[in-house]
Short mmCIF file of C-alpha atoms in Angstrom, two decimals:
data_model
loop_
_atom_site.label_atom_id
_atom_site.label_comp_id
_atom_site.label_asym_id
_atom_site.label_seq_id
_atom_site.Cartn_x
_atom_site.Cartn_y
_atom_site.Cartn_z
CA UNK R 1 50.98 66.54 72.18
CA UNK R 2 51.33 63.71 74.30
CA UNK R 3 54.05 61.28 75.88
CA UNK R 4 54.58 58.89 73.02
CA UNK R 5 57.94 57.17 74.32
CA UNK R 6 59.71 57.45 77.18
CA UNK R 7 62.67 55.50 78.15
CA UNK R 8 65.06 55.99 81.36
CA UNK R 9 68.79 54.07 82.04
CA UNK R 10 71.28 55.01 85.31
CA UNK R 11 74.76 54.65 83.76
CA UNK R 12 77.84 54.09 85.68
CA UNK R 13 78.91 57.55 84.78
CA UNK R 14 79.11 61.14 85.90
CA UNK R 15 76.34 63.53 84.16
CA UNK R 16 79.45 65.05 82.18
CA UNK R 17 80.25 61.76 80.30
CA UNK R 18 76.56 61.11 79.76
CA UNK R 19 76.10 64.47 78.52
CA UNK R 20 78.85 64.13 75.88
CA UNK R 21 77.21 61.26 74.36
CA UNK R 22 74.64 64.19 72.58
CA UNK R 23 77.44 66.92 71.96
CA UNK R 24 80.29 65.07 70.63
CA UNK R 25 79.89 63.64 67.09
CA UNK R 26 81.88 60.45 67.35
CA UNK R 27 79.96 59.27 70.12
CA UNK R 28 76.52 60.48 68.80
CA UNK R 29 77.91 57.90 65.45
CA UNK R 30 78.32 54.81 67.96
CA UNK R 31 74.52 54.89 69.40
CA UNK R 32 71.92 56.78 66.69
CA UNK R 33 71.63 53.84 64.82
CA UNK R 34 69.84 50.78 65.64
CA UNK R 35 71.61 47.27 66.12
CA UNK R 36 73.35 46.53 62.61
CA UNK R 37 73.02 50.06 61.02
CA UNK R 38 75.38 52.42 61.42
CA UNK R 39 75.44 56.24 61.48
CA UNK R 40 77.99 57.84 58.90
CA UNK R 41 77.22 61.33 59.61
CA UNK R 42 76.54 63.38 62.43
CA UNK R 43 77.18 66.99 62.10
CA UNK R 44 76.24 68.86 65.60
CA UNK R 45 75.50 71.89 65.89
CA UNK R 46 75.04 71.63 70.03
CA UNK R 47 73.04 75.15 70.14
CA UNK R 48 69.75 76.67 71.10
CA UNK R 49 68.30 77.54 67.89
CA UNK R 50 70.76 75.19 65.85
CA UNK R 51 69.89 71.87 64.14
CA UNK R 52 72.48 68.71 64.07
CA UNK R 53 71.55 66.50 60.87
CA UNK R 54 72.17 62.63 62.14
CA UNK R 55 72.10 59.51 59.48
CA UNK R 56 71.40 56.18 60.29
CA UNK R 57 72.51 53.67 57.23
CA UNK R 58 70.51 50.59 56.98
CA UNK R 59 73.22 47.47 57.08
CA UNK R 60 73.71 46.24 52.89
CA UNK R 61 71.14 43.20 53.51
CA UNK R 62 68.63 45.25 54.23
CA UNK R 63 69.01 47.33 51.22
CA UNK R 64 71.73 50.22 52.53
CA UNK R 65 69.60 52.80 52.18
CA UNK R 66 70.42 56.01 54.68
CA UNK R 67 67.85 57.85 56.37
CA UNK R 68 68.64 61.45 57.55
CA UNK R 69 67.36 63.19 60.54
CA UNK R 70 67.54 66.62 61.91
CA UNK R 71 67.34 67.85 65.42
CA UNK R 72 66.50 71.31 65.94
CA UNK R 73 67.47 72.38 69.86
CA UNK R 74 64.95 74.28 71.11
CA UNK R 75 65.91 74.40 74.86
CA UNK R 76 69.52 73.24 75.96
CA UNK R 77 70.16 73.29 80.15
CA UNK R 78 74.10 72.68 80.51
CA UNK R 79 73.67 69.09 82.57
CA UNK R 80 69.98 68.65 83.03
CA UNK R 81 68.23 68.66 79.83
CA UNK R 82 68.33 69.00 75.81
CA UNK R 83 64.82 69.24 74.16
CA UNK R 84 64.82 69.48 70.25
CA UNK R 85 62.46 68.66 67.47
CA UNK R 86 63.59 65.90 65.35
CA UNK R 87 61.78 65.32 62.00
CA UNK R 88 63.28 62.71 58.98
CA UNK R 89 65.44 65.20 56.24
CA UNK R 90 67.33 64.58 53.49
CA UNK R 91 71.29 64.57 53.37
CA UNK R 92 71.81 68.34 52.92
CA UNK R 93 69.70 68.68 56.41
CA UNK R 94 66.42 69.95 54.36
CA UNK R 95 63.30 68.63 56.63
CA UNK R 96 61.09 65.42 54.66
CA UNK R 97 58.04 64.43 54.89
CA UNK R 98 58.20 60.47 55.28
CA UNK R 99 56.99 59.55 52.42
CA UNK R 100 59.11 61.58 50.24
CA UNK R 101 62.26 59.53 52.08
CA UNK R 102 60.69 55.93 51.76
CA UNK R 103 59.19 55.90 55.07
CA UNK R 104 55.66 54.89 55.58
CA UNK R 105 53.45 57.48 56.21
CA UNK R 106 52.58 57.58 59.62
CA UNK R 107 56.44 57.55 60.65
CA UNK R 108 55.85 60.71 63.16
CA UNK R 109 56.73 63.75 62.55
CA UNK R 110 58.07 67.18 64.23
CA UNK R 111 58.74 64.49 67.33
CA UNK R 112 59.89 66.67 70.55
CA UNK R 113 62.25 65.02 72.22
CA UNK R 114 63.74 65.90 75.81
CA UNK R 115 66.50 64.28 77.06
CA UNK R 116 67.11 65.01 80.90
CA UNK R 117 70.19 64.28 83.37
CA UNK R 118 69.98 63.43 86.66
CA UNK R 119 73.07 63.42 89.11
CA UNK R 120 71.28 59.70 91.26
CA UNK R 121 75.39 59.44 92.97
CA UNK R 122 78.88 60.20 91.88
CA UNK R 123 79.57 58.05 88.70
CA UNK R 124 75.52 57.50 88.68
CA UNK R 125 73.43 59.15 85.85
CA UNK R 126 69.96 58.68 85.16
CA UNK R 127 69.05 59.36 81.91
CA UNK R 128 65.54 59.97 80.63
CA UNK R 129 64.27 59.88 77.12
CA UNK R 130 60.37 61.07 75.85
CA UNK R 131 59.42 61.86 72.58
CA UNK R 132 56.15 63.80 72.45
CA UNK R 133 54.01 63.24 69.27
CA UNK R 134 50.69 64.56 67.97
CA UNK R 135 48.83 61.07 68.09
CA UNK R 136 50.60 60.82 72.01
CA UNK R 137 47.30 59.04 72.82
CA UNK R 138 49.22 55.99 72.89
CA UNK R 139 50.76 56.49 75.83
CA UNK R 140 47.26 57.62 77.10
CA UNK R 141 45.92 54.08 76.26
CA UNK R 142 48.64 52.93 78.54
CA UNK R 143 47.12 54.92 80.95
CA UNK R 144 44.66 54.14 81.00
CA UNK R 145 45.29 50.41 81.34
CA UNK R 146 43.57 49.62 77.99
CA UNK R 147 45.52 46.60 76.97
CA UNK R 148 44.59 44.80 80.47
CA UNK R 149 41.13 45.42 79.67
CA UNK R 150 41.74 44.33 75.96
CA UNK R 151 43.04 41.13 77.78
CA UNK R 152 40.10 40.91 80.21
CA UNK R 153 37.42 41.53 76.85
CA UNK R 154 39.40 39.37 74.67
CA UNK R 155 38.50 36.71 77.85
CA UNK R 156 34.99 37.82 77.95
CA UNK R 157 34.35 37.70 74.11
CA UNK R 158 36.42 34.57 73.46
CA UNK R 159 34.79 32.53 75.36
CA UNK N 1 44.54 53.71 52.11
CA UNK N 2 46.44 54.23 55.35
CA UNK N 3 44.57 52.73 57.96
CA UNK N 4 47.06 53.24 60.78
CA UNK N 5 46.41 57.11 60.22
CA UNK N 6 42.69 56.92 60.24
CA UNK N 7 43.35 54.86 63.74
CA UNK N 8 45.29 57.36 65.27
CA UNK N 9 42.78 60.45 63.89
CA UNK N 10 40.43 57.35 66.05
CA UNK N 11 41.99 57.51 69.17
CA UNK N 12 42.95 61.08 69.18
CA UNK N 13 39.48 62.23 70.38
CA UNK N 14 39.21 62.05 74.72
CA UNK N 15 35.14 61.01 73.83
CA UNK N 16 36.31 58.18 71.98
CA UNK N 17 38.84 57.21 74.32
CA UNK N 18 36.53 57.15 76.82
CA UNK N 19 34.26 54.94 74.45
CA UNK N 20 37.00 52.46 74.33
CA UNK N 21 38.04 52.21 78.04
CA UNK N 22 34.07 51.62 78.53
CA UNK N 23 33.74 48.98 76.16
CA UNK N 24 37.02 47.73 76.94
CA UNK N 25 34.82 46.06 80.21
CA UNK N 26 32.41 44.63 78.41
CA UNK N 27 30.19 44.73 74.83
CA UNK N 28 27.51 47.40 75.27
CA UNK N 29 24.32 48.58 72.80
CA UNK N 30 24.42 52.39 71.20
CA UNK N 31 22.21 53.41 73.87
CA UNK N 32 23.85 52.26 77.45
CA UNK N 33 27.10 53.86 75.73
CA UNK N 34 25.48 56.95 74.70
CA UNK N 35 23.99 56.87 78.32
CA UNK N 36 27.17 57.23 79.84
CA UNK N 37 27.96 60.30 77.81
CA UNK N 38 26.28 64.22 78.76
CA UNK N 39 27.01 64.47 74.73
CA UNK N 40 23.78 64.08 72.71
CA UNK N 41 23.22 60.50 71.25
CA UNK N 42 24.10 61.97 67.76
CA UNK N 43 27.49 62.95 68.91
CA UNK N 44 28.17 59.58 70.33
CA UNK N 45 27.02 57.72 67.59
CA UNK N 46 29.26 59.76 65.63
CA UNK N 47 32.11 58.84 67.47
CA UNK N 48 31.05 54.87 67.61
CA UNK N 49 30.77 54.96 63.84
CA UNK N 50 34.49 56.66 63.43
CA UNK N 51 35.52 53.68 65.67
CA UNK N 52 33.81 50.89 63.85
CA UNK N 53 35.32 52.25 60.67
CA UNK N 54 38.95 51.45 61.43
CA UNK N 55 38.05 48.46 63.30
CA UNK N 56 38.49 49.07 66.91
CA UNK N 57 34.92 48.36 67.28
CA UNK N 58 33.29 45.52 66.39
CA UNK N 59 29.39 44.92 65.99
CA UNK N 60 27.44 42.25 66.88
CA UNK N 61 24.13 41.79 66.24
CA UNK N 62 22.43 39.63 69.90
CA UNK N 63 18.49 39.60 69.24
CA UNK N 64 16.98 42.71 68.63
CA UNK N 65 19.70 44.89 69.95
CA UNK N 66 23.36 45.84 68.56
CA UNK N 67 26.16 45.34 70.56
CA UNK N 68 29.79 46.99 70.05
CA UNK N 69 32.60 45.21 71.83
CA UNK N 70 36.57 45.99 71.42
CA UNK N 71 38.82 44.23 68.83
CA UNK N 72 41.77 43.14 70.54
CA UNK N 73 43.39 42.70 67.63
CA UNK N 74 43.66 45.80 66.01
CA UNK N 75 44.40 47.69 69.69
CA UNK N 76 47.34 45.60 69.73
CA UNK N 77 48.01 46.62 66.10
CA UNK N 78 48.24 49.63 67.51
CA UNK N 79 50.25 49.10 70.95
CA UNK N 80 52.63 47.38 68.63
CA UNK N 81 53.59 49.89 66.47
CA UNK N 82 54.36 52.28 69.20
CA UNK N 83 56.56 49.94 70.72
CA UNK N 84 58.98 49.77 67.93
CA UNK N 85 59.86 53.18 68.48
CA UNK N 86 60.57 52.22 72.42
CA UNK N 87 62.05 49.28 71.55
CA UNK N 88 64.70 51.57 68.79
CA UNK N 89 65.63 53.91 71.82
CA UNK N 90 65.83 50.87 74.54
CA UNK N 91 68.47 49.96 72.12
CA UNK N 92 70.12 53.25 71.75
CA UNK N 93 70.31 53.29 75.41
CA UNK N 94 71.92 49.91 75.67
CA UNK N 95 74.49 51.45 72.98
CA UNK N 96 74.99 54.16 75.31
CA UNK N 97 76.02 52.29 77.98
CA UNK N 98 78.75 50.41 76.73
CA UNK N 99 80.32 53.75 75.37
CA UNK N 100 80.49 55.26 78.72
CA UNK N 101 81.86 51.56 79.94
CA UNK N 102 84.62 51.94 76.85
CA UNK N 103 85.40 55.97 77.77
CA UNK N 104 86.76 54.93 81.31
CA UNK N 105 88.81 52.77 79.53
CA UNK N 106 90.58 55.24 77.49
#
C-alpha cells in the first residue's frame, strides 16, 4: 500500500478543537459529506478496536441515495493521530463491497486512513490527511513526475 | 469490462512503472526498452503487452521497426480519477474550517 491521497490544512484552532471534529458526532455530520450532501448519521465509536458507521446522503437531485461507511480505528494517539480503515457498508454498519452499494467497482476499498495533529502555534493546527490504497501507485506516478513527462511526450508526439 | 481495474493491476507493477517513466521521454522499439531492463526480453515484452492492452501504450509502426510511445490520454484518465478523491477531502477540509471558525463563536 501506497500514499493515494494526502491532504494538509493549519486551522485557526488549538489541536483540542481540531481533534473534536473526529470524536464528536455533530461535528463529524457538518464535514463527511461533500458540498450539497449531507450526513444523517454518524454513530462514533472513538476507540481502538471500535468502528464508527458515517452516511453521506446524496442531495434529492441527484437521486438521494445514502451511502454508508465504516471506520474501524486501528491506532488512536490522544492529539497526534487517528488511523482507521474505512471501507463503504451498509446502514446496519455491515462492510460492502462497492458494487453491492451502487458504487462502481474500482471505488477503493479497506482505505487506511491517518489523520495526524500538529500543535504549528497556540490556536494553530495543522492537520494532515492520507489515505493509503492497494493501487497507491498513483501517488507514485506523481513521483515520479509522470504527468510532466506526459506533457513533454504529448509535445513530442503531437507535433 | 472494467478497464480502470485492469489499469491499475497496469501500473501496480515497479517494471512497468519504470517502462512508463522511460517512454514517458520519448517513443522507443521493444528492444532499446528491453535494453534498459537486467529482466530477460520475454519478461519485458510481457510487461509492454499488459501496457498496450489497457492503452497506456500506444504502437506505432515507423519503417521496419515498432515503436511504443505513452498515451497521454488515458494517464490522465487515470490522474483524474484519483483526484476526485483529493478533491472530496480538500472539501471536507474546507468544511472543517468553518466549524472551528463557528465553535469560537459559541
Amino acid at each position: 500500500m501506497a500514499e493515494f491521497v494526502k491532504v494538509s490544512k493549519l486551522f485557526d484552532a488549538a489541536v483540542e478543537e481540531v481533534w473534536k471534529l473526529w470524536t464528536e458526532p455533530e461535528y463529524v455530520m457538518q464535514w463527511w459529506g461533500p458540498d450539497k450532501f449531507t450526513c444523517p448519521v454518524a454513530e462514533i465509536h472513538f476507540k481502538e478496536g471500535s468502528t464508527s458507521l458515517v452516511c453521506m446522503k446524496a442531495p434529492d437531485a441527484f437521486g438521494g441515495a445514502s451511502h454508508y461507511s465504516i471506520w474501524k480505528y486501528t491506532k488512536i494517539v490522544p492529539l497526534e493521530s487517528i488511523e482507521f480503515i474505512q471501507n463503504l457498508a451498509d446502514e446496519k454498519g455491515n462492510k460492502k463491497k462497492p458494487t453491492d452499494v451502487g458504487m462502481p467497482a474500482d471505488f477503493p476499498e479497506d482505505v487506511r486512513t491517518l489523520v495526524t495533529f500538529k500543535r504549528v502555534g497556540e490556536d494553530k493546527t495543522e492537520m494532515t490527511v492520507t489515505e493509503f490504497a492497494h493501487f497507491g501507485q498513483m501517488s507514485h506516478f506523481a513521483q515520479l513526475g509522470l504527468e510532466q513527462s506526459v506533457g513533454k511526450a504529448a509535445a513530442v508526439f503531437g507535433s | 469490462m472494467n478497464f480502470r481495474r485492469d489499469v491499475f493491476q497496469a501500473i501496480s507493477d515497479p517494471t512497468r512503472r519504470a517502462i512508463l517513466s522511460l517512454i514517458a521521454v520519448g517513443a522507443m522499439t521493444p528492444n532499446a526498452i528491453a535494453g534498459r531492463f537486467n529482466s530477460s526480453r520475454q519478461t519485458i515484452s510481457k510487461h509492454i503487452q499488459i501496457l498496450t492492452e489497457c492503452e497506456l501504450l500506444k504502437q506505432e509502426q515507423s519503417g521496419r521497426e515498432i515503436y511504443y510511445h505513452l498515451n497521454p490520454e488515458k494517464v490522465k484518465e487515470v490522474s483524474d480519477w484519483a483526484e476526485q478523491f483529493r478533491e472530496l477531502w480538500e472539501g471536507r477540509l474546507h468544511h472543517m474550517d468553518k466549524i472551528l471558525k463557528s465553535m469560537k463563536k459559541d
